[in-house]
Amino acid sequence: MVLLHQKGPSRKRPPSTFISPFPPPKIPKPPTTTTTTTTRSTDTPTVDNSTRDSANDDREGYMDKMVSLLADAECTLINLTGPPCLPSDLHKFRRHLQRLFSSDSTLRSHFLSGYYSYIQNPGHLHRVLIPCYQNGLGSTKRESLTRILLLVPSIQLELQNMLLEKLPEYFDVDPVDCHSSSLDEDVARLIINHFRWLDFLVDSKVFTDKLLQVLSICPLHLKKEIIGSLPDIIGDQNNKAVVDSLEQMLQEDSSVIVPVLDSFSNLKLDDQLQEQVITIALSCIRTIDSEHLPNLLRFLLLSATPLNVRRIIYQIRTQLKFIGLSNSRAMQHKKLKGKALVDSSEASILDALKSSLRFKNTLCQEILKELRCLDKAWDHKVIDIWLLMLIYMSSEQLRKSVEKILRKKIVEGLIQEGLFDQCIRGNKELVQDYFPSFVSLSEHLLACKEQKARNFGMHIYTALFEEFSDTCSRQEVLGALVTHVGSGISFEVNSALETMVFLASKYSQELVRFSYHINGILDYLEAFSNENLHKVYEVFSHLALSARSGIDPCASFIANELLMIVRKQVSNPDLKYKKMGLIGTLKIVSCFGSADITICPSASEKSNIEEALELLKASTDSCKLLPLPLILFYDELITTLENKVLHPAIMEWIGKHVGEFESMFLADLEGGNLPCIDSYGGLEGELWMNLDGDISPICLNVLPLASSSFQSPSSLQVLPVNFLLLSVIERLANQGSLGGIDALLGCPLHLPSSKYFTERAWQSLSGKQKKIVCLSLFYAANWTRELLNVFCTQVAGNPEYTSQATREELIGKLSKRLRNLVFLECLLDHFLKSYSLSLPELQLHTEYLVHAEKKNEHKRLHASSTSKNNKKDKKISKDSVNGSSQKHKQPTIIDVLKKAGSVTSEEVPDKDTPKQSTSETAECQNSDPQPANVDVSAVYKVLEAQRHKFRPLRIYSFSILEFTKNQDSCCTDPSAELPLYLYLVRDLHYKLDCFSPPNKLLSSKCLSCPPGLSKMTVYEFLRKIDSLFPVLKKHFSSAISIIDEGTETCEEHWKVQSDLAGNPYIPGFFVPKSSVSCSFCKEILSCIGKMLSLPDIHMNLSVLSNLLEAFQPVKISDSIFSNAQEIPSPGNLEYLYCGSYSFLEEVLDIAICSSFVLASEVLFTLESIVNSVHKYLDTVVEGNGKNIHTGRGFVRAVLPTLRNRLGNSALNILRHDWDDNNLVNDWKGKGDIVQKVLRIFLEYSESTSDLLDELACSILPQVPLSNTTADDGFRSFQTLRSATFLVWYRVLHEENLTILNKLVKEIVLLEKSKEGVQPENVKSILIKVQQSVNVVVSLVNMCRTHDKVAVHAMTVKFGGKFVDLFLKVFDFLQTHFKMHNGLIIRLVKELQKATRTIQTLCSEAKGLKQTSITSKIPATKRSMERFLFQVKALLHTASSGCTFWMGNLKHKDLMGQVVSSQAYDDDRNDPTDEHHMEAGVENQSVASEEEVTEKN
């Protein structure tokens, strides 16, 4: 026992100033002790020595008893060489102590007091905490003494309290030393470690409370240690207190988030606590440091359950500010200039997200669901892009879903390019691991059909190329683009080349080293369209320019190869290759010959300007005798000059080249007259359209050049484009003024004499002469077109270089030239009807346009030839000349064209036709010497077939619409200029058709845009013409006034104005006032409808607003606003929609009294407005996170009113009593119009089903069977007559199918919904299906009274389709058969009436061999057979109380009579008879029908 008092030297800890916040441990006192234990008091400076000695004696006594007790249990506490020695059997040791303490509480108190006194010495405390030696085991270390004592139940709680009390004394340990030292040297960590993984806790609640109290005052490093060990210390009890305490600590100090999350993860929490923990973690997303975010995100995602996963994803998306991290990282990257970055928080966050998504696949699905639900652009964040990329990278199965979601949101404008910029730009190291995924996603987007998606893909490619400067990454980007170029898909190739053009123009020097990878494109130039050829050559021109200026001599091979390829192509006689070379030449010239290029090649090479000039000269020389290539060359050169400033040396050469224009095409005049009158090809000539009178010094030499074109290629083909090039050079040289060539605007044209344009004189001409005349008119018309194109630039927009007097003079001449153009084309169209001629092409189109237009042209010519040949008299066919000799000759194109429009028999153009044959035919056809009347305002049907060969009118030409009426007019008739305006508006309509092709898969650029529009987007086109909208409204109102008033026009006006314009007098040409007004209004309305239908107009609200604002009424009808709570202010887009609709309704009231066609066109435009309102509501516009569509509520309120009024307008047209005498060709050819009007009436009615039921069951059956004098329309529907019956019949069938299809989709949606199909919905759906069945039965039964084959064919076709759709609702019928068996059985029995009639129609069609019907029979019979067995299955599976039997139909006609030739004895009991019955009916095994009857 003496050893107890011998204390070895030890390091005494400095006195601690820490005062424990806890009361001293409650150690039980021995019952015999009467001494009062005194506590330390800071208020008592001195303590009585006797009292102190007594206390020391007591502590020593307790320690002696404790040591003795342990010694009796074979545990040696005092061990000078190390920790205490434990007995070999620890379980026996613990049981022995437990038995002693349980039986004697005094002994337990003495032991605890002694132990408490013993551990007051730091050295002793350390000894009892470190692992001890066990007797008999040598030097093997096991548990510490304290650890063994903690497993004694009777003293565990007091020991835990003692150790926790000692813990604050070691708070001041340096955390650096703590982490560097071993566990055995850190007393605080030793104490905590002793509480871990205890076999049991005597009082878990008390211990947990005590531990959490100590935890609240621990230093940070120890607090983290304890928090992380909590699950190991307290087990699964008191989780609520632990969670609440940790939540409080997190609020005070967020730096403990990591151990807290570890603790939460290891605790076994119930659902309520788990939700509380998730809420705690979510609240920390914004407050914790970025370095801890990966742990937090990983915890949240791995803790997700089906109930809370959407909330977790939403909170992560909304609270995680990923953009801030990216920006700071980008700034740091710039400062470090390429050094390694220390902060890798973003990468860690992405790694945490990626690992979590891979561990839990359901997270990917839920994230995609969350992103699908976002319908506002401002709801999408940078983290959404990264989530999509992580899913795209991690899950092969979900790649298609990610691509689909991303494409949809890009097309809808919900995801903007800025989000991807924030991901990529400035984050090279971060994106490096995801680079292949970004490239793969760009590949998908660039291959999409939607232009927006492709633009997005182009943007990502560009961003990746700019951000990653290493060779490998850039090579991968370029390789992907080259793959796109080789895809062969036009829009994909176009977008890929646009991307390469951008990169080549901005990074040409960097791309030079990658030229080996993209040179292969030059091997496939044949597959590219003209537009794509431009892009290819532009890319390589930039590379060649950079290569020639680079220091690397090996790089010059790019330029040499390009120049070699272009020279070979230019010299190739094949037009296809020559076209490539010409385009390449001008792209190289625009790049090499640019005025702002300061780069010079090496001294051993030619200068860039010299190379450009050589190419120009070579191209010009190769095209001198080839009009079409030369036209293409000039057009491309004009485009280059208008968009690029070239070097003065190149401009000088071009100026000298076009200086030959005067000697080639112009002739001198003497006193405004021809110096001599000569004959050209047997034709006399005269001057036409002389606007300058006697002072005109020159004329355009058309007739002489046209007559000489038979010996050599005509230079007149190049005339229009040559003049356009001359005007461009003149404008560039004189700051926009054309004063140097203004004499060309008023100079006359040398054309054939006007005496040849009477019917009798025309028939007397030979084929060669007719061709000369027609070609002269054709070239004159195109010359006039280019005059308008060129000189309208001098007056459009009031340019500064044009004085007011000059402007007024130009306006007068331009108006006259437009009148000349109308006259020339009308004259040419009229005479081409009797002389078919393929006009020469004056512009080279893309391949698609050429093939499409030629196909249409030949189709029209063939149709004309067929119709005329069918109507030709038999006598004329017998008198054909050389018919036998040419019977077996292969027809040429000329032969086809001759047959297409000729009334007489023409010969080959190179040979003169004998006048006997032509005069003979002329005598038969022209007994009346007076020519037929020719409507100048009519559509030029023959010319329209070859319209693509004309030079196009450019946008500047539409400025003529803004000019005031000619002051020399003979009257103030507002319709005076309408024929001219009609011509321009038709051309505007043609251009709008180019921007809205019928095939949605092809962009407008890839179709038929003429030069001048080929490089113009829809938006640019609309911006250039939006100033015309008020002018169009003005002329439209004038035309409507003429129609409304119905006044007579001035008969002399057209003649007077023609004389003033220099048009020769040709009898028979007139302008009907009503026809012009209606045609003009119809064209204006078509243009409005086309513009409202353009998809881009809803993305450019300013153009849309200008269009609607132009067509506003004086006062909007108040009835339009009847359902609106608040009317928007005038000028708002919503108000403008209502105004335009009200204005057109007023126009409809006028049109419906005059013209069925015009009234229908107004209706179609009203429908375009309603559709535009729908698109306007669906369009999402970005505006600082807010929707700028402020009037959406108003539009939603007024839209039903507009739809209802539209349906009523269609009803008014259908019911109006039209005067058949005012209809052109009666009702023939009006079927398409009636069909559209009827569809609008049905679609926009309140109940389409009820309306179909009424029309099919009550009204349509009463239509007369044939066209008679009494056929004035059926009562309230005047458009429903025998001539239009087929149209109504087909529309009702199609609309009925549409209604049934909607019902099928409605049923599918109801069955997929959570609520399922409600009983009230079931009956409503069945009633709608019953209505649809009634409609089809009524329509089919009409075949019994209408014997037209077309009606029967429609019945078989649409009847089969109806049955096929009806089968899709059979599962629904079977499900609800028990509750609604009566209604369902009536449905089946009613439909059976129609199927039997269809069976009869099929049988009759086979017997009569009506192929238009028999081709539809197999599909229809298959549908009816499936219907038969479905009904059988339905009644078999459902115990409905019904009987069902199946037998063969008797062969009956439509009237129900048995066909006598196939009558048979219907004996069901004789199997032999039945067998013969089946064999006797032709293919009736499929024609079996069901008989469904209810049991009585």
XYZ file of C-alpha atoms in Angstrom, residues 1095-1483:
389
model
C -43.486 30.510 -87.624
C -40.893 33.274 -87.266
C -43.443 36.086 -87.104
C -44.464 35.102 -83.574
C -40.855 35.424 -82.461
C -40.757 38.992 -83.835
C -43.669 40.738 -82.224
C -42.815 44.120 -83.739
C -43.516 42.863 -87.283
C -46.661 41.087 -86.106
C -47.827 44.229 -84.373
C -47.208 46.364 -87.479
C -49.157 43.922 -89.639
C -52.164 43.837 -87.307
C -52.054 47.587 -86.696
C -52.276 48.306 -90.419
C -55.599 46.457 -90.745
C -57.659 48.088 -88.008
C -61.280 49.238 -88.320
C -62.621 52.655 -87.481
C -64.313 51.156 -84.430
C -64.086 47.643 -83.007
C -67.383 45.876 -82.461
C -68.264 45.798 -78.753
C -69.549 42.243 -79.044
C -65.976 40.960 -79.387
C -65.213 42.143 -75.844
C -68.392 40.671 -74.350
C -66.580 37.963 -72.351
C -63.567 40.064 -71.349
C -63.467 41.521 -67.861
C -60.887 44.156 -68.771
C -60.277 45.609 -72.243
C -56.604 46.292 -73.043
C -55.506 49.706 -74.202
C -55.347 50.381 -77.959
C -51.951 49.515 -79.381
C -51.510 46.359 -77.340
C -51.060 43.228 -79.395
C -54.165 41.678 -77.846
C -56.237 44.695 -78.841
C -54.768 44.650 -82.357
C -55.812 41.024 -82.806
C -59.402 41.918 -81.985
C -59.251 44.984 -84.229
C -57.989 43.046 -87.244
C -60.626 40.393 -86.710
C -63.365 43.026 -86.500
C -62.070 44.734 -89.649
C -62.139 41.522 -91.665
C -65.617 40.719 -90.407
C -66.761 44.010 -91.910
C -65.053 43.051 -95.154
C -66.823 39.682 -95.056
C -70.211 41.390 -94.850
C -69.382 43.167 -98.110
C -67.723 40.222 -99.844
C -70.537 37.805 -99.073
C -72.856 39.915 -101.202
C -70.608 39.873 -104.248
C -68.219 36.919 -104.545
C -68.168 33.431 -103.078
C -64.419 33.090 -103.667
C -63.619 36.421 -102.026
C -65.895 35.728 -99.059
C -64.214 32.362 -98.576
C -60.770 33.966 -98.701
C -61.823 36.432 -95.995
C -62.977 33.482 -93.902
C -59.636 31.720 -94.345
C -57.816 34.874 -93.239
C -60.047 35.097 -90.164
C -59.057 31.526 -89.362
C -55.380 32.502 -89.737
C -55.912 35.240 -87.149
C -57.511 32.784 -84.717
C -54.663 30.310 -85.243
C -52.169 33.104 -84.736
C -53.832 33.962 -81.420
C -53.379 30.328 -80.357
C -49.687 30.430 -81.283
C -49.324 33.742 -79.512
C -50.638 32.201 -76.308
C -48.267 29.251 -76.631
C -45.204 31.362 -77.328
C -42.946 31.975 -74.342
C -40.860 35.140 -74.447
C -37.917 35.803 -72.145
C -37.939 39.109 -70.326
C -35.872 39.436 -67.158
C -37.534 36.429 -65.641
C -41.017 37.758 -66.346
C -43.525 36.999 -69.047
C -43.989 40.085 -71.166
C -47.306 38.815 -72.505
C -49.353 40.989 -70.181
C -52.684 40.412 -71.904
C -52.797 36.626 -71.839
C -55.834 36.613 -69.581
C -57.711 38.892 -71.939
C -56.843 36.772 -74.986
C -57.941 33.592 -73.213
C -61.241 35.256 -72.430
C -61.850 36.591 -75.935
C -60.589 33.541 -77.850
C -63.813 31.493 -77.428
C -65.729 34.490 -78.774
C -63.490 34.676 -81.849
C -63.863 30.944 -82.443
C -67.634 31.146 -82.166
C -67.821 34.122 -84.524
C -65.589 32.293 -87.004
C -67.945 29.324 -87.015
C -70.924 31.638 -87.544
C -69.139 33.360 -90.438
C -68.562 29.991 -92.107
C -72.242 29.160 -91.576
C -73.266 32.429 -93.248
C -71.199 31.584 -96.317
C -72.640 28.085 -96.528
C -76.202 29.377 -96.187
C -75.924 32.432 -98.435
C -78.060 32.356 -101.554
C -75.301 32.658 -104.150
C -76.172 33.857 -107.637
C -74.996 31.112 -109.990
C -74.723 33.620 -112.829
C -71.932 35.453 -110.987
C -69.949 32.275 -110.320
C -67.121 31.540 -112.719
C -67.718 28.059 -114.218
C -70.736 27.650 -111.951
C -69.784 25.415 -108.957
C -67.143 23.465 -110.853
C -63.721 23.875 -109.305
C -65.176 25.270 -106.084
C -64.974 21.942 -104.252
C -61.745 22.744 -102.382
C -63.144 26.068 -101.231
C -66.444 24.548 -100.083
C -64.482 21.830 -98.288
C -62.362 24.345 -96.341
C -65.393 26.460 -95.416
C -67.309 23.398 -94.248
C -64.355 22.215 -92.127
C -64.145 25.614 -90.454
C -67.878 25.517 -89.780
C -67.626 22.093 -88.143
C -64.379 22.702 -86.243
C -65.397 26.008 -84.706
C -68.969 25.118 -83.816
C -69.987 24.705 -80.180
C -70.664 20.959 -80.573
C -69.184 19.296 -83.613
C -70.759 15.944 -82.712
C -74.291 17.343 -82.582
C -73.751 19.253 -85.795
C -72.444 16.162 -87.596
C -75.432 14.193 -86.368
C -77.841 16.816 -87.706
C -76.124 17.180 -91.077
C -75.643 13.466 -91.725
C -79.005 12.241 -90.463
C -81.356 15.061 -91.396
C -79.969 17.377 -94.047
C -77.625 15.468 -96.362
C -80.133 12.677 -97.239
C -82.491 15.271 -98.755
C -80.036 16.557 -101.371
C -81.301 16.004 -104.957
C -79.677 13.143 -106.822
C -78.651 14.972 -110.000
C -77.996 18.391 -111.442
C -81.291 19.825 -112.589
C -82.679 23.245 -113.186
C -84.364 23.006 -109.823
C -81.058 22.356 -108.042
C -80.819 25.674 -106.230
C -79.274 24.358 -103.067
C -80.853 22.665 -100.128
C -82.989 25.046 -98.140
C -80.774 26.665 -95.496
C -77.495 25.417 -97.021
C -77.337 26.888 -100.516
C -73.863 25.475 -101.111
C -75.189 21.938 -100.589
C -76.280 20.792 -104.007
C -75.623 17.900 -106.337
C -72.426 19.539 -107.673
C -70.954 19.814 -104.177
C -72.511 16.701 -102.623
C -69.282 14.681 -102.849
C -67.389 17.402 -100.992
C -69.903 17.485 -98.148
C -70.035 13.703 -98.034
C -66.246 13.335 -97.750
C -65.874 16.121 -95.160
C -68.570 14.633 -92.922
C -66.872 11.238 -93.065
C -63.449 12.716 -92.250
C -64.711 14.912 -89.426
C -66.593 11.967 -87.938
C -63.358 9.969 -87.930
C -61.623 12.897 -86.234
C -64.276 12.997 -83.508
C -63.975 9.248 -82.889
C -60.174 9.480 -82.800
C -60.404 12.209 -80.149
C -62.709 9.995 -78.113
C -60.182 7.156 -78.293
C -57.433 9.457 -77.015
C -59.721 10.786 -74.290
C -60.443 7.249 -73.108
C -56.726 6.419 -73.012
C -55.984 9.518 -70.928
C -58.813 8.806 -68.514
C -57.643 5.231 -68.006
C -54.087 6.398 -67.314
C -55.156 9.042 -64.806
C -54.937 8.359 -61.068
C -58.664 8.794 -60.549
C -59.507 6.432 -63.398
C -62.701 6.646 -65.424
C -65.554 8.073 -63.396
C -69.077 6.628 -63.894
C -70.462 9.934 -65.144
C -67.688 10.125 -67.746
C -68.442 6.609 -69.001
C -72.001 7.423 -69.953
C -70.969 10.708 -71.578
C -68.371 8.934 -73.710
C -70.795 6.204 -74.728
C -73.330 8.809 -75.840
C -70.663 10.508 -77.992
C -69.692 7.168 -79.507
C -73.379 6.519 -80.221
C -73.593 9.847 -82.059
C -70.552 8.958 -84.128
C -72.045 5.564 -85.003
C -75.318 7.210 -86.020
C -73.418 9.547 -88.344
C -71.515 6.784 -90.126
C -74.654 4.619 -90.447
C -76.576 7.484 -92.001
C -73.750 8.321 -94.396
C -73.310 4.705 -95.453
C -77.023 4.217 -96.039
C -77.037 7.135 -98.482
C -75.404 4.786 -100.971
C -78.795 3.183 -101.437
C -80.043 6.348 -103.139
C -76.808 7.732 -104.636
C -75.402 5.508 -107.346
C -72.199 7.453 -108.058
C -69.113 5.293 -107.944
C -67.204 8.035 -106.103
C -69.773 7.962 -103.275
C -69.531 4.191 -103.009
C -65.715 4.325 -102.974
C -65.753 6.854 -100.151
C -68.206 4.717 -98.220
C -66.010 1.624 -98.417
C -62.853 3.567 -97.579
C -64.145 5.621 -94.661
C -66.427 2.862 -93.402
C -63.445 0.543 -93.012
C -61.455 3.261 -91.249
C -64.345 3.922 -88.875
C -64.613 0.247 -87.937
C -60.866 0.117 -87.408
C -61.032 3.082 -85.001
C -64.120 1.687 -83.298
C -62.179 -1.471 -82.445
C -59.803 0.618 -80.313
C -62.575 1.344 -77.813
C -63.583 -2.310 -77.410
C -61.515 -2.794 -74.258
C -63.342 0.202 -72.788
C -66.697 -1.254 -73.826
C -65.822 -4.635 -72.321
C -64.760 -3.029 -69.044
C -68.051 -1.172 -68.657
C -70.335 -3.672 -70.367
C -71.904 -4.859 -67.128
C -73.137 -1.379 -66.174
C -74.098 -0.206 -69.691
C -74.861 -3.393 -71.590
C -78.050 -2.056 -73.145
C -76.372 1.004 -74.627
C -73.370 -0.972 -75.868
C -75.547 -3.611 -77.525
C -77.493 -0.860 -79.308
C -74.177 0.527 -80.510
C -73.135 -2.791 -82.006
C -76.509 -3.463 -83.610
C -76.620 0.022 -85.108
C -73.130 -0.274 -86.551
C -74.146 -3.638 -88.008
C -76.480 -1.797 -90.400
C -73.532 0.044 -91.900
C -71.275 -2.998 -92.161
C -73.917 -4.955 -94.044
C -74.327 -2.154 -96.555
C -70.555 -1.981 -96.992
C -70.524 -5.743 -97.632
C -73.102 -5.274 -100.377
C -71.071 -2.470 -101.939
C -67.988 -4.669 -101.972
C -69.851 -7.498 -103.694
C -71.319 -5.219 -106.370
C -67.969 -3.525 -107.003
C -66.314 -6.895 -107.609
C -69.028 -7.918 -110.016
C -68.887 -4.631 -111.921
C -65.066 -4.492 -111.693
C -65.071 -0.986 -110.260
C -61.369 -0.641 -109.493
C -61.750 2.580 -107.541
C -63.724 0.541 -104.997
C -62.065 -2.857 -105.184
C -58.660 -1.406 -104.250
C -60.111 -0.440 -100.868
C -61.970 -3.703 -100.171
C -59.184 -5.839 -98.568
C -58.375 -3.401 -95.763
C -62.044 -2.715 -95.099
C -62.952 -6.405 -94.931
C -60.087 -7.125 -92.561
C -61.389 -4.438 -90.226
C -64.933 -5.809 -90.358
C -63.726 -9.355 -89.699
C -61.875 -8.163 -86.605
C -65.028 -6.314 -85.563
C -67.060 -9.505 -85.949
C -64.827 -11.573 -83.673
C -64.398 -8.770 -81.164
C -68.175 -8.611 -80.738
C -68.284 -12.376 -80.380
C -65.574 -12.246 -77.708
C -67.317 -9.390 -75.926
C -70.646 -11.203 -75.653
C -68.967 -14.503 -74.827
C -66.925 -13.196 -71.901
C -69.712 -11.040 -70.488
C -72.825 -12.806 -69.198
C -75.145 -10.300 -70.813
C -78.202 -12.427 -71.372
C -77.654 -12.163 -75.135
C -77.301 -14.834 -77.766
C -74.892 -14.608 -80.664
C -74.687 -16.594 -83.851
C -72.783 -16.143 -87.049
C -73.811 -17.042 -90.579
C -73.273 -16.130 -94.194
C -75.019 -13.152 -95.715
C -77.386 -13.599 -98.594
C -76.274 -11.847 -101.732
C -78.543 -8.813 -101.843
C -78.384 -5.577 -103.744
C -78.467 -2.134 -102.161
C -82.252 -2.080 -102.207
C -82.368 -5.286 -100.146
C -83.482 -7.578 -102.936
C -81.858 -11.017 -103.208
C -79.795 -11.357 -106.357
C -81.572 -14.038 -108.372
C -78.444 -15.527 -109.920
C -77.054 -16.362 -106.483
C -80.246 -17.015 -104.516
C -80.030 -19.993 -102.217
C -82.095 -21.878 -99.733
C -81.310 -20.648 -96.257
C -81.471 -23.963 -94.458
C -79.254 -23.849 -91.378
C -80.011 -27.449 -90.425
C -78.549 -29.053 -93.548
C -74.754 -29.007 -93.369
C -74.442 -29.967 -97.010
C -76.581 -27.064 -98.117
C -74.658 -24.775 -95.838
C -71.388 -25.914 -97.363
C -72.639 -25.235 -100.847
C -74.029 -21.918 -99.710
C -70.600 -20.775 -98.497
C -68.986 -21.955 -101.680
C -71.541 -20.256 -103.840
C -70.925 -16.823 -102.406
C -67.771 -15.221 -103.690
C -65.217 -14.809 -100.935
